[in-house]
Coordinates of C-alpha atoms in Angstrom, one line a residue:
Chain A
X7 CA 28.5 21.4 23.2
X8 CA 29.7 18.2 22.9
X9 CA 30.9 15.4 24.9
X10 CA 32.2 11.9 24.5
X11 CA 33.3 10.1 27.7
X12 CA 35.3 7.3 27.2
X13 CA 33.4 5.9 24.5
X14 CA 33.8 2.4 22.9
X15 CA 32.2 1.0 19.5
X16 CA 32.3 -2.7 18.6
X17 CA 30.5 -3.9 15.4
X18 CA 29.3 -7.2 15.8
X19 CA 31.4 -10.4 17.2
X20 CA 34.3 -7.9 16.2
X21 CA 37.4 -8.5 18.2
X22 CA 38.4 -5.3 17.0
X23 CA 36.6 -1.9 18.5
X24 CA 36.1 0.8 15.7
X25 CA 36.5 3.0 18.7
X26 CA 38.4 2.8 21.9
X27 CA 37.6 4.6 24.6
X28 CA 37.4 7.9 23.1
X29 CA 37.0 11.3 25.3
X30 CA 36.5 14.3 23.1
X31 CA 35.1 18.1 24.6
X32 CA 33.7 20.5 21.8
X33 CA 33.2 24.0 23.5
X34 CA 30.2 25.9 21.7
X35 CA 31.7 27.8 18.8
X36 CA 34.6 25.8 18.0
X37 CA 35.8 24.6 14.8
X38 CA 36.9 21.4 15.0
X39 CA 38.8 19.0 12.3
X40 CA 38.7 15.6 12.4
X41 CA 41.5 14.0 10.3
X42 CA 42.7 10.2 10.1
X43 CA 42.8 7.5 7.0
X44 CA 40.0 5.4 6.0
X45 CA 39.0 2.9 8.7
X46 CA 40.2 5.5 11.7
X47 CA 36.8 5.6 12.9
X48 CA 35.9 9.0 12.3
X49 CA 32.5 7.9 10.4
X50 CA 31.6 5.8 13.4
X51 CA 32.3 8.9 15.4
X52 CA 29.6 10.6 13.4
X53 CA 27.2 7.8 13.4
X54 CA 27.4 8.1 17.1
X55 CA 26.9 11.7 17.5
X56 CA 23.4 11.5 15.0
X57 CA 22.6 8.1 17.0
X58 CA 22.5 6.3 14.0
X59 CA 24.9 4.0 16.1
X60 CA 24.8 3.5 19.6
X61 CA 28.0 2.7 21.7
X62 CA 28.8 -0.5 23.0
X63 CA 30.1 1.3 26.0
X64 CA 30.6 5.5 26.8
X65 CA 28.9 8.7 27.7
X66 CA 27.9 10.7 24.9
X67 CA 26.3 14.5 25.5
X68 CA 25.1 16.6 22.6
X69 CA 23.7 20.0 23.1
X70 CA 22.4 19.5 26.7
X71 CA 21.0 15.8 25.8
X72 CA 22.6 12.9 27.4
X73 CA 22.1 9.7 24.9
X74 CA 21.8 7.4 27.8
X75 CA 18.5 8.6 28.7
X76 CA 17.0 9.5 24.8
X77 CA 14.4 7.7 23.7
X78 CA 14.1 6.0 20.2
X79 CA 11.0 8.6 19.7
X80 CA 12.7 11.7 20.5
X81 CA 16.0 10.5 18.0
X82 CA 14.2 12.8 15.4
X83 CA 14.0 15.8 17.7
X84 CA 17.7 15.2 18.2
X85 CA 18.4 14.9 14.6
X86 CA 16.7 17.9 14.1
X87 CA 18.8 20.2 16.2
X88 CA 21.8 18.5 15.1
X89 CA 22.9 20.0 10.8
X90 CA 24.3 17.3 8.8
X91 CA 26.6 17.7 5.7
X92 CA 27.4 14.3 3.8
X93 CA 30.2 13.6 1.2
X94 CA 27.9 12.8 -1.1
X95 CA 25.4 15.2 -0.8
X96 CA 22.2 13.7 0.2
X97 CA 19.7 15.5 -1.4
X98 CA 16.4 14.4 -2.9
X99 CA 16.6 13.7 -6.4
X100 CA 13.2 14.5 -7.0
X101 CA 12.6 18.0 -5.7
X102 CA 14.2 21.5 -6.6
X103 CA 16.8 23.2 -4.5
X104 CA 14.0 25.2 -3.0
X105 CA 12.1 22.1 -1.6
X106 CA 15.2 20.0 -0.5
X107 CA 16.1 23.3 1.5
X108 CA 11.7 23.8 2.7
X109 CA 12.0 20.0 3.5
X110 CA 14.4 20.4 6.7
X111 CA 11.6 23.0 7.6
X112 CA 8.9 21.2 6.9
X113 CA 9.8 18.4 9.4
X114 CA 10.0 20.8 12.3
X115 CA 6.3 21.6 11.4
X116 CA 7.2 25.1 10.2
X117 CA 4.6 27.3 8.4
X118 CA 4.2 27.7 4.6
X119 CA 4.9 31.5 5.7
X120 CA 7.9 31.2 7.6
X121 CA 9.3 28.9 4.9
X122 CA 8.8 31.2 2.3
X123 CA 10.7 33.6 4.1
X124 CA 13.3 31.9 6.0
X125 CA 14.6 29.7 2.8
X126 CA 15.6 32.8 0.5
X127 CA 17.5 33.9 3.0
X128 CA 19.9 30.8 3.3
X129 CA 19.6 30.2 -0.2
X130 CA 21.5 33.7 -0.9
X131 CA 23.6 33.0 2.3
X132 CA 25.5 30.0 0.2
X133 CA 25.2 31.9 -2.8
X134 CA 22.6 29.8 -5.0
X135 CA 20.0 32.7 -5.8
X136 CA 18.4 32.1 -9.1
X137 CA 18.8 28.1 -8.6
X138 CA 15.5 27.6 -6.4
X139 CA 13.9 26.1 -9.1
X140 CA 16.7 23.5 -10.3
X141 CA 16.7 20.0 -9.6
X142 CA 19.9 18.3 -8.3
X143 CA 20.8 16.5 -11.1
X144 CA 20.8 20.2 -12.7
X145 CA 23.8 21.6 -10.5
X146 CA 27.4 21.5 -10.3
X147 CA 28.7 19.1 -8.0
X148 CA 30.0 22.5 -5.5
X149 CA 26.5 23.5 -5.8
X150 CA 24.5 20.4 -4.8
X151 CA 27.0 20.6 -1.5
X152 CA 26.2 24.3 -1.3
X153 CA 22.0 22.9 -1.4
X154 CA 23.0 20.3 1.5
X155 CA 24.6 22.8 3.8
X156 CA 22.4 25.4 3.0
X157 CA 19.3 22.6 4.7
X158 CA 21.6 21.6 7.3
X159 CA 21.6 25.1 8.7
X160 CA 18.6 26.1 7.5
X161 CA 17.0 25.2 11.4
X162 CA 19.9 26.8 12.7
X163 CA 21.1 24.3 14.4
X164 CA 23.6 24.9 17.0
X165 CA 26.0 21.9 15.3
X166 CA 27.0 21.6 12.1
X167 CA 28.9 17.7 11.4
X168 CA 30.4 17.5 7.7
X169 CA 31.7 14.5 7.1
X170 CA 34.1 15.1 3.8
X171 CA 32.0 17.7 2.5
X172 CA 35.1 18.1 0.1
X173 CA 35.4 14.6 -0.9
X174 CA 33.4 14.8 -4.7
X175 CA 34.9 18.5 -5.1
X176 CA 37.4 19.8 -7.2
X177 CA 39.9 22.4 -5.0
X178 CA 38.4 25.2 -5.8
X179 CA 34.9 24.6 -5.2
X180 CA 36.8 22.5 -2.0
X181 CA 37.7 26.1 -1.0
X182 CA 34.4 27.6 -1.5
X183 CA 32.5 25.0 0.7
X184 CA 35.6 25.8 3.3
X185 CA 34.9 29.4 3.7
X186 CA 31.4 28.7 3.6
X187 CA 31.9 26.6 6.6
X188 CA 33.9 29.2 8.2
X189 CA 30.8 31.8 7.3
X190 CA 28.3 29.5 9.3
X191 CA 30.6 29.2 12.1
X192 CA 31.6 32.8 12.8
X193 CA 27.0 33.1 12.9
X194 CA 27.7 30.8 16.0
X195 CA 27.6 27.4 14.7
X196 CA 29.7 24.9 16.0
X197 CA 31.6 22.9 13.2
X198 CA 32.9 19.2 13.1
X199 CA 34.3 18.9 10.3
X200 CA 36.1 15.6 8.5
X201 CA 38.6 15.4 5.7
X202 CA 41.2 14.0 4.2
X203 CA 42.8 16.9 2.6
X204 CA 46.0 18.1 3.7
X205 CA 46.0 21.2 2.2
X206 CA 42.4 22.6 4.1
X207 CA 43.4 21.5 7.6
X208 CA 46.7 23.1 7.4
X209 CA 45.8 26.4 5.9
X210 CA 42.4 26.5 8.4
X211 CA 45.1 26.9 11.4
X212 CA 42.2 25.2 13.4
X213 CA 41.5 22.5 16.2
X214 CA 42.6 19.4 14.6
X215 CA 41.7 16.1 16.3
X216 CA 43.5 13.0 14.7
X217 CA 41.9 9.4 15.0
X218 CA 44.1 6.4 14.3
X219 CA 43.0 2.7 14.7
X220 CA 39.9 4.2 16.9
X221 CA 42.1 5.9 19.3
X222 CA 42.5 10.0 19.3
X223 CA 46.5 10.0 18.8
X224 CA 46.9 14.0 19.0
X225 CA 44.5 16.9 19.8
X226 CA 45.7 20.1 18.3
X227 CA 44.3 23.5 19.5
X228 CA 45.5 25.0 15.8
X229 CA 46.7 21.8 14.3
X230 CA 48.3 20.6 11.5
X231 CA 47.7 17.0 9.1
X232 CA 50.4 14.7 7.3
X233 CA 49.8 11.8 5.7
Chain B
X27 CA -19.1 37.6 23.6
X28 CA -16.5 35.5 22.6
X29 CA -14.9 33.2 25.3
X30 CA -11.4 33.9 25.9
X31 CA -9.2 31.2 24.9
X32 CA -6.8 29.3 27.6
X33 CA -3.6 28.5 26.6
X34 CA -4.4 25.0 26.5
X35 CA -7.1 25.7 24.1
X36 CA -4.7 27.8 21.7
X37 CA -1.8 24.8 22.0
X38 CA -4.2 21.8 21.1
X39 CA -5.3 24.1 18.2
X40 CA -1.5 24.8 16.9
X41 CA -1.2 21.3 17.3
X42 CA -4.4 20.5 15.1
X43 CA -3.6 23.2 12.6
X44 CA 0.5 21.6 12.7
X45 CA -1.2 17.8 11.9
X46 CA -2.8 19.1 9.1
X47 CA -0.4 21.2 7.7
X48 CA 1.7 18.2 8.0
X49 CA -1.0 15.8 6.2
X50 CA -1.3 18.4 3.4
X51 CA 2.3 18.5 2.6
X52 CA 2.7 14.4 3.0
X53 CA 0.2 14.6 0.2
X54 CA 1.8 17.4 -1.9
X55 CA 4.9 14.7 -1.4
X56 CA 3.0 11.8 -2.9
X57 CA 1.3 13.1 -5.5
X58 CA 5.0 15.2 -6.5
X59 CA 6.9 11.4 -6.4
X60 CA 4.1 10.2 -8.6
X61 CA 4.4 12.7 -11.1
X62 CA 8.2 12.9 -11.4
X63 CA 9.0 9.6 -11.4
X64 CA 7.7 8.5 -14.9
X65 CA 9.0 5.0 -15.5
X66 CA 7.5 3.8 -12.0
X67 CA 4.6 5.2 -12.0
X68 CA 3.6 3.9 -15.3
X69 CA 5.0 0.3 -14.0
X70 CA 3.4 0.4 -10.5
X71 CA -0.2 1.6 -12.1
X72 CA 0.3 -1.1 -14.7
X73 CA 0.7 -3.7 -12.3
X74 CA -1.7 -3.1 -9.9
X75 CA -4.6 -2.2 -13.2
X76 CA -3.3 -5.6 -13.7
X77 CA -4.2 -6.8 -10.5
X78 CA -7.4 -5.2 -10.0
X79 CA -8.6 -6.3 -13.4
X80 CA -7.7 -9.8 -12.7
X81 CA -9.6 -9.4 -8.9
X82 CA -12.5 -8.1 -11.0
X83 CA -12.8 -10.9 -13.9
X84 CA -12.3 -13.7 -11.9
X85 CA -15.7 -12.3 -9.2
X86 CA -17.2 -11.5 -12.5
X87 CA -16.3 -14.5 -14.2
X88 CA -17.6 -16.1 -10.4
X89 CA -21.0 -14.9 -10.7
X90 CA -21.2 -15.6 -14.1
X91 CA -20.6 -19.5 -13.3
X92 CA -22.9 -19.2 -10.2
X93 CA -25.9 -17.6 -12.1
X94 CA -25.5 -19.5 -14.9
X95 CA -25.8 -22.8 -12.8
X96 CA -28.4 -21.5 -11.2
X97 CA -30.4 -21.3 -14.4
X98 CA -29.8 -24.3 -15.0
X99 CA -31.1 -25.4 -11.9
X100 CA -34.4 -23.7 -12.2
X101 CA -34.8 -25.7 -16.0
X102 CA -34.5 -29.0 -13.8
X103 CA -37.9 -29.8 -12.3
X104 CA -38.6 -32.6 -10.5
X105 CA -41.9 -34.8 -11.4
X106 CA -44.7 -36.4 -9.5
X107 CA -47.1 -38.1 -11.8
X108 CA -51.1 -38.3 -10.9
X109 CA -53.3 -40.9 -12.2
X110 CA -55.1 -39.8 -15.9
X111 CA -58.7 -39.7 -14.4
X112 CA -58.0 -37.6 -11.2
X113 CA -60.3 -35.1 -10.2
X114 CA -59.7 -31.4 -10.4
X115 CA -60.5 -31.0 -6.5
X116 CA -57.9 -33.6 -6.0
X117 CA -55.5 -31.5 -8.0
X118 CA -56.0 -28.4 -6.5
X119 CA -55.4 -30.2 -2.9
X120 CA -52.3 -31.6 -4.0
X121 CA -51.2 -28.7 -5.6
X122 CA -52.0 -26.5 -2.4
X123 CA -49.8 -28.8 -0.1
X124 CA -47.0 -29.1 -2.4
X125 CA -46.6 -25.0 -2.3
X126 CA -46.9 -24.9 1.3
X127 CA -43.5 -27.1 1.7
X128 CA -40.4 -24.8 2.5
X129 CA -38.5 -26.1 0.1
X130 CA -40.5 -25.6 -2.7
X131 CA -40.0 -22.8 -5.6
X132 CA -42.8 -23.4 -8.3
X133 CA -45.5 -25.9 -8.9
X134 CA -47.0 -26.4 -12.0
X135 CA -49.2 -28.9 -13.4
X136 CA -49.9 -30.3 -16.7
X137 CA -52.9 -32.1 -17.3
X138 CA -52.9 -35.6 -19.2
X139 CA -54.5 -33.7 -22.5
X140 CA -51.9 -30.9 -22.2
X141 CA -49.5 -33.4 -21.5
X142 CA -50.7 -35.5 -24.9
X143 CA -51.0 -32.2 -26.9
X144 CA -46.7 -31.3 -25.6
X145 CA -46.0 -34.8 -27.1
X146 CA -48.0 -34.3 -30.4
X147 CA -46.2 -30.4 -31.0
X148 CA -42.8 -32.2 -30.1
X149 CA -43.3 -35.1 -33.1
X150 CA -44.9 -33.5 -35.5
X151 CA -41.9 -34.2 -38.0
X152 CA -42.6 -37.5 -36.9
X153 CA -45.3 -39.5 -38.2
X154 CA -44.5 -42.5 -36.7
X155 CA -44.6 -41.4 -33.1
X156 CA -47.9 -39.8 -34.0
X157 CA -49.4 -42.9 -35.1
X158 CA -48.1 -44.7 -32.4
X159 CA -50.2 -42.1 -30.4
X160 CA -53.0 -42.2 -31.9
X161 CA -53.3 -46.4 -31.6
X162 CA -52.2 -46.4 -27.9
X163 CA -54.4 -47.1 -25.3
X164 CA -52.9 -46.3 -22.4
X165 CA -53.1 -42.4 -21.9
X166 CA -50.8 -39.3 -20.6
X167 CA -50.9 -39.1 -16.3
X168 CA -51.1 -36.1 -15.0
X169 CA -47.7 -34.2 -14.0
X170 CA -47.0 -31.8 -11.0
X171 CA -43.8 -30.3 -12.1
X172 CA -42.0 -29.1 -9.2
X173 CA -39.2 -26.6 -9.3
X174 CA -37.1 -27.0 -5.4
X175 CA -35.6 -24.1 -3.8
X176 CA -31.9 -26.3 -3.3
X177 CA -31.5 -29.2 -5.7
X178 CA -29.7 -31.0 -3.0
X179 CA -32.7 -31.3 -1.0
X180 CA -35.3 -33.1 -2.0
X181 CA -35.9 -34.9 1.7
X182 CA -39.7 -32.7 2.3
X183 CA -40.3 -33.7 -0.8
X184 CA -40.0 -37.6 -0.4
X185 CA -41.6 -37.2 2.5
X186 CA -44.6 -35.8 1.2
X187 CA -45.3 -38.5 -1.7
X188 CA -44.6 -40.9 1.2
X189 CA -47.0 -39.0 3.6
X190 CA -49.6 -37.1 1.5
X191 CA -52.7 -39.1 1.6
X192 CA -54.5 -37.1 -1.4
X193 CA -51.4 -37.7 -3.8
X194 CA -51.1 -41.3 -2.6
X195 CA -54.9 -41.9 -3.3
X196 CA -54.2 -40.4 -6.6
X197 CA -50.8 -41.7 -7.5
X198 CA -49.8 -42.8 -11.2
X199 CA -49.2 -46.9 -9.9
X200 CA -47.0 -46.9 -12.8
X201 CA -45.0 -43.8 -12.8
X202 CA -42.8 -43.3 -9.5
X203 CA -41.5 -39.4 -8.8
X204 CA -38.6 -38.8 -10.8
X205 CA -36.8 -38.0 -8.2
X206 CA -36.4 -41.5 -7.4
X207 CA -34.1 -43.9 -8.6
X208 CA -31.9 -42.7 -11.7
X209 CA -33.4 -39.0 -12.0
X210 CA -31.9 -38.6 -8.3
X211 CA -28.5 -38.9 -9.7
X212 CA -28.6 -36.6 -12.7
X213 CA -30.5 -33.9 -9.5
X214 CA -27.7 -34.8 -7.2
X215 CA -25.0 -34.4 -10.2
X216 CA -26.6 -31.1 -10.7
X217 CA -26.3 -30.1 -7.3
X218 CA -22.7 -31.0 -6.2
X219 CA -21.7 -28.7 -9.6
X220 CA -23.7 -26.3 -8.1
X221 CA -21.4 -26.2 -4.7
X222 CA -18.6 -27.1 -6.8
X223 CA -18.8 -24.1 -8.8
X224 CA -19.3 -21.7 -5.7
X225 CA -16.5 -23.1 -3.8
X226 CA -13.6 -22.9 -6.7
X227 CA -15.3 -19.3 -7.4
X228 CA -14.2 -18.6 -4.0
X229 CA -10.5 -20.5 -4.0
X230 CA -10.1 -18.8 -7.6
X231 CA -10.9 -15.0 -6.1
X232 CA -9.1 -15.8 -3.0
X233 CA -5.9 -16.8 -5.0
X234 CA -5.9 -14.7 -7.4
X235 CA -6.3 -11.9 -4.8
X236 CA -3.6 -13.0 -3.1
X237 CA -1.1 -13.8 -6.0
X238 CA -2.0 -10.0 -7.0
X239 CA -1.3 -8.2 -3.7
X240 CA 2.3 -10.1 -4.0
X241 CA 3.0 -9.1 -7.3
X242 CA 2.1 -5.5 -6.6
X243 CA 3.8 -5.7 -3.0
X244 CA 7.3 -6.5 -4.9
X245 CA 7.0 -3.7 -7.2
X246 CA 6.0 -1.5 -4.7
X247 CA 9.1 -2.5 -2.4
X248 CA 11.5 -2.7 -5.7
X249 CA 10.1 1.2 -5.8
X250 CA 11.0 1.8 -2.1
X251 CA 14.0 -0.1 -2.5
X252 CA 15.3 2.1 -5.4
X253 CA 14.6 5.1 -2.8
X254 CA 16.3 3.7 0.6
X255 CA 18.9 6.2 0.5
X256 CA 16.2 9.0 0.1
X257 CA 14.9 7.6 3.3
X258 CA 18.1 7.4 5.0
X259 CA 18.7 10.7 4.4
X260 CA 14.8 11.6 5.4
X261 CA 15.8 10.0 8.9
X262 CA 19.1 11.7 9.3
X263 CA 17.6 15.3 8.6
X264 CA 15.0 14.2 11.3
X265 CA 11.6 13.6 9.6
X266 CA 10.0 11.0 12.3
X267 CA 8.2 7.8 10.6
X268 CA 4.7 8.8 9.7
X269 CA 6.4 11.8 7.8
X270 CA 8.7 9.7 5.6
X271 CA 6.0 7.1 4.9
X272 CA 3.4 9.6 4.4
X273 CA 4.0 10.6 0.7
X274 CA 4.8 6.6 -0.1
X275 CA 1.0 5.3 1.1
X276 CA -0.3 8.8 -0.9
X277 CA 1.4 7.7 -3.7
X278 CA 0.2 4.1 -3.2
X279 CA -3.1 5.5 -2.8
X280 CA -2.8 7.3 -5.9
X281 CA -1.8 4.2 -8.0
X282 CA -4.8 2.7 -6.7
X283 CA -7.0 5.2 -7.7
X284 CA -6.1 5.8 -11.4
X285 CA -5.5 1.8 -11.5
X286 CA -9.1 0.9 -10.1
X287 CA -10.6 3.5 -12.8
X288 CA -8.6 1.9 -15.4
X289 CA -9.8 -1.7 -14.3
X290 CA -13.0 -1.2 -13.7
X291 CA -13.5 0.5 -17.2
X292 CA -11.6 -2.3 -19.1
X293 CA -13.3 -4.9 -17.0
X294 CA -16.7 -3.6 -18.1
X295 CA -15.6 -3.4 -21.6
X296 CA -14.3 -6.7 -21.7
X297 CA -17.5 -8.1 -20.7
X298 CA -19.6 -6.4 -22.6
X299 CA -17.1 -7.3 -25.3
X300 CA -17.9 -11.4 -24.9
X301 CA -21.7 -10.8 -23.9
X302 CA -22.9 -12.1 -27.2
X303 CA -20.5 -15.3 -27.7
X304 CA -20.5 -16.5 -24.1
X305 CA -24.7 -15.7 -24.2
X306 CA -24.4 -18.1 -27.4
X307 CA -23.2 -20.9 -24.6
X308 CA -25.6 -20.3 -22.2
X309 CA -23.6 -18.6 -20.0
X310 CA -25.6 -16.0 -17.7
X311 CA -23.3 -12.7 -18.5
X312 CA -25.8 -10.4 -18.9
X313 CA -27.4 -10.0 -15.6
X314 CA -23.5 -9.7 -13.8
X315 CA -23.0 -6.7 -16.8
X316 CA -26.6 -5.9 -15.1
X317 CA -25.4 -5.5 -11.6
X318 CA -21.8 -3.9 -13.3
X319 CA -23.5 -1.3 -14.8
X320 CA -26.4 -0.2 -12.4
X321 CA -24.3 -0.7 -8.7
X322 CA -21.2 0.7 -11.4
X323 CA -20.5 4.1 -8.6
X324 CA -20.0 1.3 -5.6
X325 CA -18.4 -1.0 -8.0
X326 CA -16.0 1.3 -8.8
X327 CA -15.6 2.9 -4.9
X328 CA -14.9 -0.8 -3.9
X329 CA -12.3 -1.2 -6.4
X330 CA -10.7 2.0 -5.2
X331 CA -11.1 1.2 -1.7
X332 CA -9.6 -2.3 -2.9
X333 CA -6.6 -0.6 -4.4
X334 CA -6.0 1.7 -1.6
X335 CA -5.7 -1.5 0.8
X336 CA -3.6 -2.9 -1.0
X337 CA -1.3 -0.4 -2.1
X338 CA -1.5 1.1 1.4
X339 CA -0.2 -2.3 3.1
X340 CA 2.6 -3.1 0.8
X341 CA 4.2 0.7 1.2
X342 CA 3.9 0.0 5.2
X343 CA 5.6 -3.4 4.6
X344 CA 7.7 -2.4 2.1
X345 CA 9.0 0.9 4.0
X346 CA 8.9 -0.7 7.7
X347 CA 12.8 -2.4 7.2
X348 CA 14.1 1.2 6.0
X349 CA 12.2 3.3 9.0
X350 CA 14.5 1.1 11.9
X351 CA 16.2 4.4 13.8

């Protein structure tokens, strides 16, 4: 589902690659953990995988698409089949819960119809029925991440990145987000997740891939994180 | 009976209906981030009634300078002055030759007792002129007042009390066209204001046009600034470019629109407002309020089209830095 080939990132006249020939395989389904401290290079890992980067040197394959060959028009297809979670939610300040979630839908061109009856649906599946007509600024912080997940995988896409989802959250709507990761995955989604905390990569018992100084130091099968 | 439809046919119409679903919601979009975003949308629609009203005063205040120069230029008349005892066939002749020059407007002429009678009516306060009026011996010539089509030339004219055998049969010896000499001046003074005025009318509009679209370009882009994130995010969920620009030029669109309303109304008032008092100078308002009021449904399409322009042109700029994949 995913694959990264030796892949190098260099910012600039840096002397210093934010990634080192990195070679990472994702099987379809998997839940995978990406730990490491700020700086490790897991957000340039990211960037790379929703070509908002491109790599100074590398293979990367996502879903089927090889990046060498994408052009700049189709990046928006690819974005679209790709769900995106972000620490800090993302979401537009301006319209309800309901529209942020119609908005991922809209894009693809879906009908009024479909939307109508496909958003409902995910809105109950992270648990914010009765919210459809709040703004953000309205919500909880776990419930704005709840809104963001909910239009990453509104498409059903077959990936799912969250990068710190659990960054702004409190543990126990940490936990909540966790399981509701879980959820998504066990539908079929593949999961890349990124955190910091200890605590939610050791008691997941999943894949855990650790990035130090842009290099993958240790690639767990059910892993474990210190600090 | 009803052709049946190739698949071609049926994908070029679920792309048509797809386009204009999508136009429909990029102007749901724009007309939402108008309406929720209070503080801008009362700045942006300031600034740009602000500009529009300015683009509107200074073309009104334009053809307010032009006409009013232009009356002034049809009070200036130039004269060609006829001996006192010259016949009325001789008149006529003259008279019918200086209308069939190109470059002149109106002829009229005023006869030596007319001429004397204007004089009396103008100093009848004063008896002293009268007397001296009544004792003179020499009389009033006869005047062909000409009013030219462009002040600044007066070239057929010289040429015809040069060329004109009647009129130089009939000339005044002692009264040379006062287009000659020192009147030239004050005709040529006249006329160099006349293309003066015109050309900073034009410089004015053209800066102040341009001084406008900047002002409301920057508050436009200080709007799409304070939304970059929004469009980061609109990029990373995969809306393409025309999807995440869409709602910005509707909303642009939509500050033009209320803001050309707003300008045209106020513009209007404002004139109608200094009518009286700029009438009092002799400044031609009333027939630009004329052309205002009865062109006022393409006046006020123009300054909506106007608005649209520029508000659609700053969003493009203004977004183009943020849309870079």
């Amino acid at each position: 589902m995913i694959l990264l080939d030796r892949v190098t990132k260099t910012y600039g006249k840096s002397t210093t690659p934010a990634l080192q020939r990195i070679s990472l395989h994702v099987e379809p389904r998997e839940f995978v953990i990406l730990v490491g401290t700020s700086g490790a290079g897991k957000s340039t890992l990211l960037k790379l995988l929703t070509r908002e980067e491109k790599p100074t040197s590398g293979k990367i394959v996502v879903g089927g698409i090889d990046y060498d060959t994408l052009k700049d028009k189709h990046i928006p297809l690819l974005r679209r089949k790709i769900g995106v979670v972000f620490q800090d939610f993302k979401l537009l300040p301006q319209r309800t819960v309901f529209e942020n979630i119609a908005f991922a839908l809209e894009i693809a061109g879906m009908t009024n119809r479909e939307i109508k009856t496909t958003v409902p649906k995910v809105i109950e599946l992270v648990g914010l029925t009765g919210k459809e007509k709040s703004f953000p600024h309205q919500l909880s912080g776990g419930e704005r991440q709840r809104v963001a997940i909910a239009r990453a995988v509104v498409r059903q896409p077959k990936i799912l990145i969250a990068d710190e989802p659990t960054g702004n959250l409190d543990p126990r709507h940490s936990w909540d987000i966790v399981r509701l990761l879980e959820k998504i995955n066990r539908y079929g989604t593949t999961v890349l997740l990124t955190t910091h905390n200890v605590e939610i990569v050791n008691r997941l018992k999943r894949r855990v891939v650790t990035l130090e100084h842009g290099k993958i130091t240790s690639d767990q099968a059910q892993g474990s994180y210190r600090q | 009976m009803a052709k049946k439809q190739t698949s071609k046919q049926i994908t070029i119409q679920k792309r048509r209906r797809r386009q204009w679903m999508t136009f429909v919601r990029m102007c749901r979009y724009g007309v939402n981030n108008f309406s929720r975003n209070a503080w801008l949308t009362v700045a942006a629609t300031a600034v740009m009634t602000i500009t529009l009203l300015s683009i509107f005063m200074t073309l009104s205040a334009r053809d307010i300078l032009i006409n009013t120069v232009d009356d002034v230029q049809k009070k200036v008349d130039l004269s060609i002055y006829v001996k006192t005892d010259v016949s009325d066939e001789a008149v006529e002749t003259i008279e019918n030759d200086l209308n069939k020059l190109s470059s002149v407007e109106t002829v009229t002429y005023v006869s030596p007792e007319e001429a004397r009678e204007d004089f009396a009516k103008a100093n009848k306060d004063k008896p002293e002129s009268l007397n001296a009026l009544n004792e003179a011996t020499n009389r009033f010539p006869g005047t062909f007042r000409v009013v030219v089509k462009d002040i600044n030339d007066t070239s057929q004219l010289e040429k015809f009390t040069k060329d004109n055998q009647t009129y130089r049969d009939n000339r005044d010896p002692n009264r040379d066209p006062s287009f000659s000499g020192g009147g030239k001046d004050t005709i040529n003074t006249i006329g160099s204001w006349v293309s003066l005025a015109e050309r900073v009318g034009y410089v004015l509009s053209a800066v102040f046009v341009a001084l406008s679209s900047l002002i409301i370009f920057n508050t436009i882009r200080m709007a799409i600034f304070n939304r970059k994130e929004e469009i980061q995010m609109m990029k990373l969920i995969g809306a393409d470019r025309q999807f995440i620009r869409g709602p910005f030029i509707v909303e642009a669109v939509v500050y033009g629109f209320i803001a050309a309303v707003i300008a045209t109304g106020a513009g209007l008032g404002m004139l109608m407002l200094v009518q009286r008092s700029l009438s009092d100078f002799g400044a031609a308002v009333n027939s630009t309020i004329d052309t205002v009021t009865t062109y006022i449904g393409f006046v006020l399409l123009a300054m909506i089209v106007l608005g649209a322009i520029i508000g659609i042109l700053s969003s493009l700029l203004a977004t183009r830095r943020y849309l870079k994949i």
